[in-house]
Amino acid sequence: MNNVEVIRELYRAFRDRDYDVFPSITTPDLEWIQNEGFPGGATYRGAAEVIEGVFQANSNSWAGFAYQIEEFLDAGDSIIVLGRYTGQNTVSGKPLSAAAAHIYDLRDGKVCRFRMFADTKTIWDSMT
C-alpha cells in the first residue's frame, strides 16, 4: 500500500470499528495528538491508548460520529486529510458539524504520528 492507501485503510478501520487492523498499520511508538481545546484532547501513545481513549470514547459521546473526508493531500511521508466531524452529541442531542484537518506522518509505510486541528468552539457548542 502507498501512504494514501494506508490512511484510507485507517479511516475504514475506524468507521467499521475494526480495531484489530489499527495496530498493524501504526508503529509501536505511535503518537496521537489532538489539539488543545478539543473535548478529551490529549496526546495518546501506542495503538491501545488511541483505540480506548479516542475511538471508543468518541463512540460513547457521539451518535453517528464520523469524519467526512473532503480531500487527501499527499506530501510524501506526510498525508493531510481535510474534512469535517459529524454526528450527534448523546447528552445534548445537538448535531455536530466541525471543520478539521488531520496530518499523518508515516515511517516505513506505517503511521507514527497523528496531529489534528479542529474548530473546537463548534464542537463544544454542540455539546451544551
CSV table of N, CA and C in Angstrom, one decimal:
chain,number,residue,atom,x,y,z
A,1,MET,N,0.8,-1.2,0.0
A,1,MET,CA,0.0,0.0,0.0
A,1,MET,C,0.9,1.2,0.0
A,2,ASN,N,0.5,2.3,-0.7
A,2,ASN,CA,1.1,3.5,-0.7
A,2,ASN,C,0.6,4.3,0.6
A,3,ASN,N,1.2,5.4,0.9
A,3,ASN,CA,0.8,6.1,2.1
A,3,ASN,C,-0.7,6.6,2.1
A,4,VAL,N,-1.2,7.0,1.0
A,4,VAL,CA,-2.6,7.4,1.0
A,4,VAL,C,-3.5,6.2,1.2
A,5,GLU,N,-3.1,5.1,0.7
A,5,GLU,CA,-3.9,3.8,0.9
A,5,GLU,C,-3.9,3.4,2.3
A,6,VAL,N,-2.7,3.6,3.0
A,6,VAL,CA,-2.6,3.3,4.4
A,6,VAL,C,-3.6,4.1,5.2
A,7,ILE,N,-3.7,5.4,4.9
A,7,ILE,CA,-4.6,6.3,5.6
A,7,ILE,C,-6.1,6.0,5.3
A,8,ARG,N,-6.4,5.7,4.1
A,8,ARG,CA,-7.7,5.2,3.7
A,8,ARG,C,-8.1,4.0,4.5
A,9,GLU,N,-7.2,3.1,4.7
A,9,GLU,CA,-7.4,1.9,5.5
A,9,GLU,C,-7.6,2.2,7.0
A,10,LEU,N,-6.9,3.2,7.5
A,10,LEU,CA,-7.1,3.6,8.8
A,10,LEU,C,-8.5,4.2,9.0
A,11,TYR,N,-9.0,5.0,8.1
A,11,TYR,CA,-10.4,5.5,8.2
A,11,TYR,C,-11.4,4.4,8.1
A,12,ARG,N,-11.1,3.4,7.2
A,12,ARG,CA,-12.1,2.3,7.1
A,12,ARG,C,-12.1,1.5,8.4
A,13,ALA,N,-11.0,1.3,9.0
A,13,ALA,CA,-10.9,0.6,10.3
A,13,ALA,C,-11.7,1.3,11.4
A,14,PHE,N,-11.5,2.6,11.4
A,14,PHE,CA,-12.2,3.4,12.4
A,14,PHE,C,-13.7,3.4,12.2
A,15,ARG,N,-14.1,3.6,10.9
A,15,ARG,CA,-15.6,3.6,10.5
A,15,ARG,C,-16.2,2.2,10.9
A,16,ASP,N,-15.5,1.1,10.6
A,16,ASP,CA,-16.1,-0.2,10.8
A,16,ASP,C,-15.8,-0.8,12.2
A,17,ARG,N,-15.1,0.0,13.0
A,17,ARG,CA,-14.7,-0.4,14.4
A,17,ARG,C,-13.9,-1.7,14.3
A,18,ASP,N,-13.0,-1.7,13.3
A,18,ASP,CA,-12.1,-2.9,13.1
A,18,ASP,C,-10.8,-2.6,13.8
A,19,TYR,N,-10.9,-2.7,15.1
A,19,TYR,CA,-9.7,-2.3,16.0
A,19,TYR,C,-8.6,-3.3,15.9
A,20,ASP,N,-8.8,-4.4,15.3
A,20,ASP,CA,-7.7,-5.4,15.1
A,20,ASP,C,-6.7,-4.9,14.1
A,21,VAL,N,-7.2,-4.2,13.0
A,21,VAL,CA,-6.3,-3.8,12.0
A,21,VAL,C,-5.4,-2.6,12.3
A,22,PHE,N,-5.9,-1.7,13.2
A,22,PHE,CA,-5.3,-0.5,13.6
A,22,PHE,C,-3.8,-0.7,14.0
A,23,PRO,N,-3.5,-1.6,14.9
A,23,PRO,CA,-2.1,-1.8,15.3
A,23,PRO,C,-1.2,-2.2,14.2
A,24,SER,N,-1.7,-2.9,13.2
A,24,SER,CA,-0.9,-3.4,12.1
A,24,SER,C,-0.5,-2.3,11.1
A,25,ILE,N,-1.2,-1.1,11.2
A,25,ILE,CA,-0.8,0.0,10.2
A,25,ILE,C,-0.2,1.2,11.0
A,26,THR,N,0.1,1.0,12.3
A,26,THR,CA,0.8,2.0,13.1
A,26,THR,C,2.0,1.4,13.7
A,27,THR,N,3.0,2.3,14.0
A,27,THR,CA,4.2,1.9,14.6
A,27,THR,C,4.0,1.7,16.1
A,28,PRO,N,4.8,0.9,16.8
A,28,PRO,CA,4.7,0.7,18.2
A,28,PRO,C,4.8,2.0,19.0
A,29,ASP,N,5.6,3.0,18.5
A,29,ASP,CA,5.8,4.3,19.2
A,29,ASP,C,4.8,5.4,18.7
A,30,LEU,N,3.7,5.0,18.2
A,30,LEU,CA,2.7,5.9,17.7
A,30,LEU,C,2.4,7.0,18.7
A,31,GLU,N,2.3,8.3,18.2
A,31,GLU,CA,2.0,9.5,18.9
A,31,GLU,C,0.8,10.1,18.3
A,32,TRP,N,-0.3,10.2,19.0
A,32,TRP,CA,-1.6,10.6,18.5
A,32,TRP,C,-2.0,11.9,19.3
A,33,ILE,N,-1.9,13.1,18.6
A,33,ILE,CA,-2.0,14.4,19.2
A,33,ILE,C,-3.3,15.0,18.8
A,34,GLN,N,-4.2,15.3,19.8
A,34,GLN,CA,-5.4,16.1,19.5
A,34,GLN,C,-5.2,17.5,20.0
A,35,ASN,N,-5.7,18.5,19.2
A,35,ASN,CA,-5.3,19.8,19.5
A,35,ASN,C,-5.9,20.3,20.9
A,36,GLU,N,-5.3,21.3,21.5
A,36,GLU,CA,-5.8,21.9,22.7
A,36,GLU,C,-7.2,22.4,22.5
A,37,GLY,N,-8.0,22.2,23.5
A,37,GLY,CA,-9.4,22.7,23.5
A,37,GLY,C,-10.3,21.6,23.0
A,38,PHE,N,-9.8,20.6,22.3
A,38,PHE,CA,-10.7,19.5,21.8
A,38,PHE,C,-11.2,18.7,23.0
A,39,PRO,N,-12.5,18.4,23.1
A,39,PRO,CA,-13.0,17.6,24.2
A,39,PRO,C,-12.2,16.3,24.3
A,40,GLY,N,-11.7,16.1,25.5
A,40,GLY,CA,-10.8,14.9,25.7
A,40,GLY,C,-9.5,14.9,25.0
A,41,GLY,N,-9.2,16.1,24.5
A,41,GLY,CA,-7.9,16.3,23.8
A,41,GLY,C,-6.7,16.0,24.6
A,42,ALA,N,-5.8,15.3,24.1
A,42,ALA,CA,-4.6,14.9,24.8
A,42,ALA,C,-3.6,14.3,23.8
A,43,THR,N,-2.5,13.8,24.3
A,43,THR,CA,-1.6,13.1,23.4
A,43,THR,C,-1.6,11.6,23.9
A,44,TYR,N,-1.9,10.7,23.0
A,44,TYR,CA,-2.0,9.3,23.3
A,44,TYR,C,-0.8,8.6,22.7
A,45,ARG,N,-0.4,7.6,23.3
A,45,ARG,CA,0.8,6.9,22.8
A,45,ARG,C,0.5,5.4,22.7
A,46,GLY,N,0.8,4.9,21.5
A,46,GLY,CA,0.5,3.5,21.2
A,46,GLY,C,-0.9,3.2,20.7
A,47,ALA,N,-1.1,2.2,19.9
A,47,ALA,CA,-2.4,1.8,19.4
A,47,ALA,C,-3.5,1.6,20.4
A,48,ALA,N,-3.1,0.9,21.5
A,48,ALA,CA,-4.1,0.5,22.5
A,48,ALA,C,-4.7,1.8,23.2
A,49,GLU,N,-3.8,2.8,23.5
A,49,GLU,CA,-4.3,4.0,24.1
A,49,GLU,C,-5.2,4.8,23.1
A,50,VAL,N,-4.9,4.8,21.8
A,50,VAL,CA,-5.7,5.5,20.8
A,50,VAL,C,-7.0,4.8,20.7
A,51,ILE,N,-7.1,3.5,20.6
A,51,ILE,CA,-8.3,2.8,20.5
A,51,ILE,C,-9.2,3.1,21.6
A,52,GLU,N,-8.7,3.0,22.9
A,52,GLU,CA,-9.5,3.3,24.0
A,52,GLU,C,-9.9,4.7,24.3
A,53,GLY,N,-8.8,5.6,24.2
A,53,GLY,CA,-9.0,7.0,24.6
A,53,GLY,C,-9.6,7.9,23.5
A,54,VAL,N,-9.6,7.4,22.2
A,54,VAL,CA,-10.1,8.2,21.1
A,54,VAL,C,-11.2,7.5,20.5
A,55,PHE,N,-11.0,6.4,19.8
A,55,PHE,CA,-12.0,5.8,19.0
A,55,PHE,C,-13.2,5.3,19.9
A,56,GLN,N,-13.0,4.6,20.9
A,56,GLN,CA,-14.1,4.1,21.7
A,56,GLN,C,-14.8,5.3,22.5
A,57,ALA,N,-14.0,6.3,22.9
A,57,ALA,CA,-14.5,7.4,23.7
A,57,ALA,C,-15.5,8.2,22.7
A,58,ASN,N,-15.1,8.4,21.5
A,58,ASN,CA,-15.9,9.1,20.5
A,58,ASN,C,-17.2,8.4,20.3
A,59,SER,N,-17.2,7.1,20.2
A,59,SER,CA,-18.4,6.3,20.0
A,59,SER,C,-19.3,6.4,21.2
A,60,ASN,N,-18.8,6.6,22.4
A,60,ASN,CA,-19.6,6.7,23.6
A,60,ASN,C,-20.3,8.1,23.8
A,61,SER,N,-19.6,9.1,23.2
A,61,SER,CA,-20.1,10.5,23.4
A,61,SER,C,-21.0,11.0,22.2
A,62,TRP,N,-20.8,10.3,21.1
A,62,TRP,CA,-21.5,10.8,19.8
A,62,TRP,C,-22.2,9.7,19.1
A,63,ALA,N,-23.5,10.0,18.7
A,63,ALA,CA,-24.2,9.0,17.9
A,63,ALA,C,-23.8,9.3,16.4
A,64,GLY,N,-23.5,8.3,15.7
A,64,GLY,CA,-23.2,8.5,14.3
A,64,GLY,C,-21.9,9.3,14.1
A,65,PHE,N,-21.0,9.3,15.0
A,65,PHE,CA,-19.8,10.1,14.9
A,65,PHE,C,-19.0,9.6,13.6
A,66,ALA,N,-18.6,10.6,12.8
A,66,ALA,CA,-17.8,10.3,11.6
A,66,ALA,C,-16.9,11.5,11.3
A,67,TYR,N,-15.9,11.2,10.5
A,67,TYR,CA,-15.1,12.2,9.9
A,67,TYR,C,-15.3,12.1,8.4
A,68,GLN,N,-16.0,13.1,7.9
A,68,GLN,CA,-16.3,13.2,6.4
A,68,GLN,C,-15.2,13.8,5.7
A,69,ILE,N,-14.5,12.9,4.9
A,69,ILE,CA,-13.3,13.3,4.2
A,69,ILE,C,-13.7,14.1,2.9
A,70,GLU,N,-13.0,15.3,2.8
A,70,GLU,CA,-13.2,16.1,1.6
A,70,GLU,C,-12.0,16.0,0.7
A,71,GLU,N,-10.8,15.8,1.2
A,71,GLU,CA,-9.7,15.8,0.3
A,71,GLU,C,-8.4,15.2,1.0
A,72,PHE,N,-7.7,14.4,0.2
A,72,PHE,CA,-6.4,13.9,0.6
A,72,PHE,C,-5.3,14.7,-0.1
A,73,LEU,N,-4.3,15.1,0.7
A,73,LEU,CA,-3.2,15.8,0.1
A,73,LEU,C,-1.9,15.0,0.4
A,74,ASP,N,-1.3,14.5,-0.6
A,74,ASP,CA,-0.1,13.6,-0.5
A,74,ASP,C,1.2,14.5,-0.4
A,75,ALA,N,1.8,14.5,0.7
A,75,ALA,CA,3.1,15.2,0.9
A,75,ALA,C,4.2,14.2,1.2
A,76,GLY,N,4.2,13.1,0.5
A,76,GLY,CA,5.3,12.1,0.7
A,76,GLY,C,5.1,11.3,1.9
A,77,ASP,N,6.0,11.6,2.9
A,77,ASP,CA,5.9,10.8,4.2
A,77,ASP,C,4.8,11.4,5.1
A,78,SER,N,4.1,12.5,4.7
A,78,SER,CA,3.0,13.0,5.4
A,78,SER,C,1.8,13.1,4.5
A,79,ILE,N,0.6,12.8,5.1
A,79,ILE,CA,-0.6,12.8,4.4
A,79,ILE,C,-1.5,13.8,5.2
A,80,ILE,N,-2.1,14.7,4.5
A,80,ILE,CA,-3.0,15.7,5.1
A,80,ILE,C,-4.4,15.4,4.6
A,81,VAL,N,-5.3,15.3,5.5
A,81,VAL,CA,-6.7,15.0,5.2
A,81,VAL,C,-7.6,16.1,5.7
A,82,LEU,N,-8.3,16.7,4.8
A,82,LEU,CA,-9.2,17.8,5.1
A,82,LEU,C,-10.6,17.2,5.2
A,83,GLY,N,-11.4,17.7,6.1
A,83,GLY,CA,-12.7,17.1,6.3
A,83,GLY,C,-13.5,17.8,7.4
A,84,ARG,N,-14.5,17.1,7.9
A,84,ARG,CA,-15.5,17.6,8.8
A,84,ARG,C,-15.9,16.5,9.7
A,85,TYR,N,-16.0,16.8,11.0
A,85,TYR,CA,-16.6,15.9,12.0
A,85,TYR,C,-18.1,16.1,12.0
A,86,THR,N,-18.8,14.9,12.0
A,86,THR,CA,-20.2,15.0,12.1
A,86,THR,C,-20.7,14.0,13.1
A,87,GLY,N,-21.9,14.2,13.5
A,87,GLY,CA,-22.6,13.3,14.5
A,87,GLY,C,-23.6,14.0,15.3
A,88,GLN,N,-24.0,13.4,16.4
A,88,GLN,CA,-25.0,14.0,17.3
A,88,GLN,C,-24.5,13.7,18.7
A,89,ASN,N,-24.4,14.7,19.5
A,89,ASN,CA,-24.0,14.5,20.9
A,89,ASN,C,-25.0,13.7,21.7
A,90,THR,N,-24.6,12.7,22.4
A,90,THR,CA,-25.5,11.8,23.1
A,90,THR,C,-26.2,12.5,24.4
A,91,VAL,N,-25.5,13.5,24.9
A,91,VAL,CA,-26.1,14.2,26.1
A,91,VAL,C,-27.0,15.4,25.6
A,92,SER,N,-26.5,16.3,24.8
A,92,SER,CA,-27.3,17.5,24.4
A,92,SER,C,-28.3,17.2,23.3
A,93,GLY,N,-28.0,16.1,22.5
A,93,GLY,CA,-28.9,15.8,21.4
A,93,GLY,C,-28.6,16.7,20.2
A,94,LYS,N,-27.7,17.7,20.3
A,94,LYS,CA,-27.4,18.6,19.2
A,94,LYS,C,-26.5,18.0,18.1
A,95,PRO,N,-26.7,18.4,16.9
A,95,PRO,CA,-25.8,17.9,15.8
A,95,PRO,C,-24.5,18.5,15.8
A,96,LEU,N,-23.5,17.8,15.3
A,96,LEU,CA,-22.1,18.3,15.2
A,96,LEU,C,-21.8,18.4,13.7
A,97,SER,N,-21.1,19.5,13.4
A,97,SER,CA,-20.5,19.7,12.1
A,97,SER,C,-19.4,20.7,12.3
A,98,ALA,N,-18.1,20.1,12.3
A,98,ALA,CA,-17.0,20.9,12.6
A,98,ALA,C,-15.8,20.6,11.6
A,99,ALA,N,-15.3,21.7,11.0
A,99,ALA,CA,-14.2,21.5,10.1
A,99,ALA,C,-13.0,21.1,10.9
A,100,ALA,N,-12.2,20.2,10.2
A,100,ALA,CA,-10.9,19.7,10.8
A,100,ALA,C,-9.9,19.3,9.8
A,101,ALA,N,-8.7,19.3,10.2
A,101,ALA,CA,-7.6,18.8,9.3
A,101,ALA,C,-6.8,17.8,10.1
A,102,HIS,N,-6.5,16.7,9.5
A,102,HIS,CA,-5.7,15.6,10.1
A,102,HIS,C,-4.4,15.5,9.3
A,103,ILE,N,-3.3,15.5,10.1
A,103,ILE,CA,-2.0,15.3,9.4
A,103,ILE,C,-1.4,14.0,10.0
A,104,TYR,N,-1.0,13.1,9.1
A,104,TYR,CA,-0.4,11.8,9.4
A,104,TYR,C,1.0,11.8,8.9
A,105,ASP,N,1.9,11.4,9.8
A,105,ASP,CA,3.3,11.2,9.4
A,105,ASP,C,3.5,9.7,9.4
A,106,LEU,N,4.1,9.2,8.3
A,106,LEU,CA,4.4,7.8,8.2
A,106,LEU,C,5.9,7.4,8.1
A,107,ARG,N,6.2,6.3,8.6
A,107,ARG,CA,7.6,5.8,8.6
A,107,ARG,C,7.5,4.3,8.2
A,108,ASP,N,8.2,4.0,7.1
A,108,ASP,CA,8.2,2.6,6.6
A,108,ASP,C,6.8,2.1,6.4
A,109,GLY,N,5.9,3.0,5.8
A,109,GLY,CA,4.5,2.6,5.5
A,109,GLY,C,3.6,2.4,6.6
A,110,LYS,N,3.9,2.9,7.8
A,110,LYS,CA,3.0,2.9,9.0
A,110,LYS,C,2.9,4.2,9.6
A,111,VAL,N,1.8,4.5,10.2
A,111,VAL,CA,1.5,5.8,10.8
A,111,VAL,C,2.3,5.8,12.1
A,112,CYS,N,3.1,6.9,12.3
A,112,CYS,CA,3.9,7.1,13.5
A,112,CYS,C,3.5,8.3,14.3
A,113,ARG,N,2.7,9.2,13.6
A,113,ARG,CA,2.3,10.4,14.3
A,113,ARG,C,1.0,10.9,13.7
A,114,PHE,N,0.1,11.4,14.5
A,114,PHE,CA,-1.2,12.0,14.0
A,114,PHE,C,-1.3,13.3,14.7
A,115,ARG,N,-1.6,14.4,14.0
A,115,ARG,CA,-1.9,15.7,14.6
A,115,ARG,C,-3.3,16.1,14.0
A,116,MET,N,-4.1,16.6,14.9
A,116,MET,CA,-5.5,17.1,14.5
A,116,MET,C,-5.6,18.5,14.8
A,117,PHE,N,-6.3,19.2,13.9
A,117,PHE,CA,-6.6,20.6,14.1
A,117,PHE,C,-8.1,20.8,13.8
A,118,ALA,N,-8.9,21.2,14.8
A,118,ALA,CA,-10.3,21.3,14.6
A,118,ALA,C,-10.9,22.6,15.1
A,119,ASP,N,-12.1,22.9,14.6
A,119,ASP,CA,-12.8,24.0,15.1
A,119,ASP,C,-13.5,23.6,16.5
A,120,THR,N,-12.8,23.8,17.6
A,120,THR,CA,-13.2,23.3,18.8
A,120,THR,C,-14.5,24.0,19.4
A,121,LYS,N,-14.6,25.3,19.0
A,121,LYS,CA,-15.8,26.0,19.5
A,121,LYS,C,-17.1,25.4,19.0
A,122,THR,N,-17.1,25.0,17.7
A,122,THR,CA,-18.2,24.4,17.1
A,122,THR,C,-18.5,23.1,17.8
A,123,ILE,N,-17.5,22.3,18.2
A,123,ILE,CA,-17.7,21.1,18.8
A,123,ILE,C,-18.3,21.3,20.2
A,124,TRP,N,-17.7,22.2,21.0
A,124,TRP,CA,-18.2,22.5,22.3
A,124,TRP,C,-19.7,23.0,22.3
A,125,ASP,N,-20.0,23.8,21.3
A,125,ASP,CA,-21.3,24.4,21.2
A,125,ASP,C,-22.4,23.2,21.0
A,126,SER,N,-22.0,22.2,20.3
A,126,SER,CA,-22.9,21.1,20.1
A,126,SER,C,-23.0,20.2,21.3
A,127,MET,N,-22.2,20.4,22.3
A,127,MET,CA,-22.2,19.6,23.5
A,127,MET,C,-23.0,20.2,24.6
A,128,THR,N,-23.4,21.5,24.4
A,128,THR,CA,-24.1,22.2,25.5
A,128,THR,C,-25.5,22.6,25.1
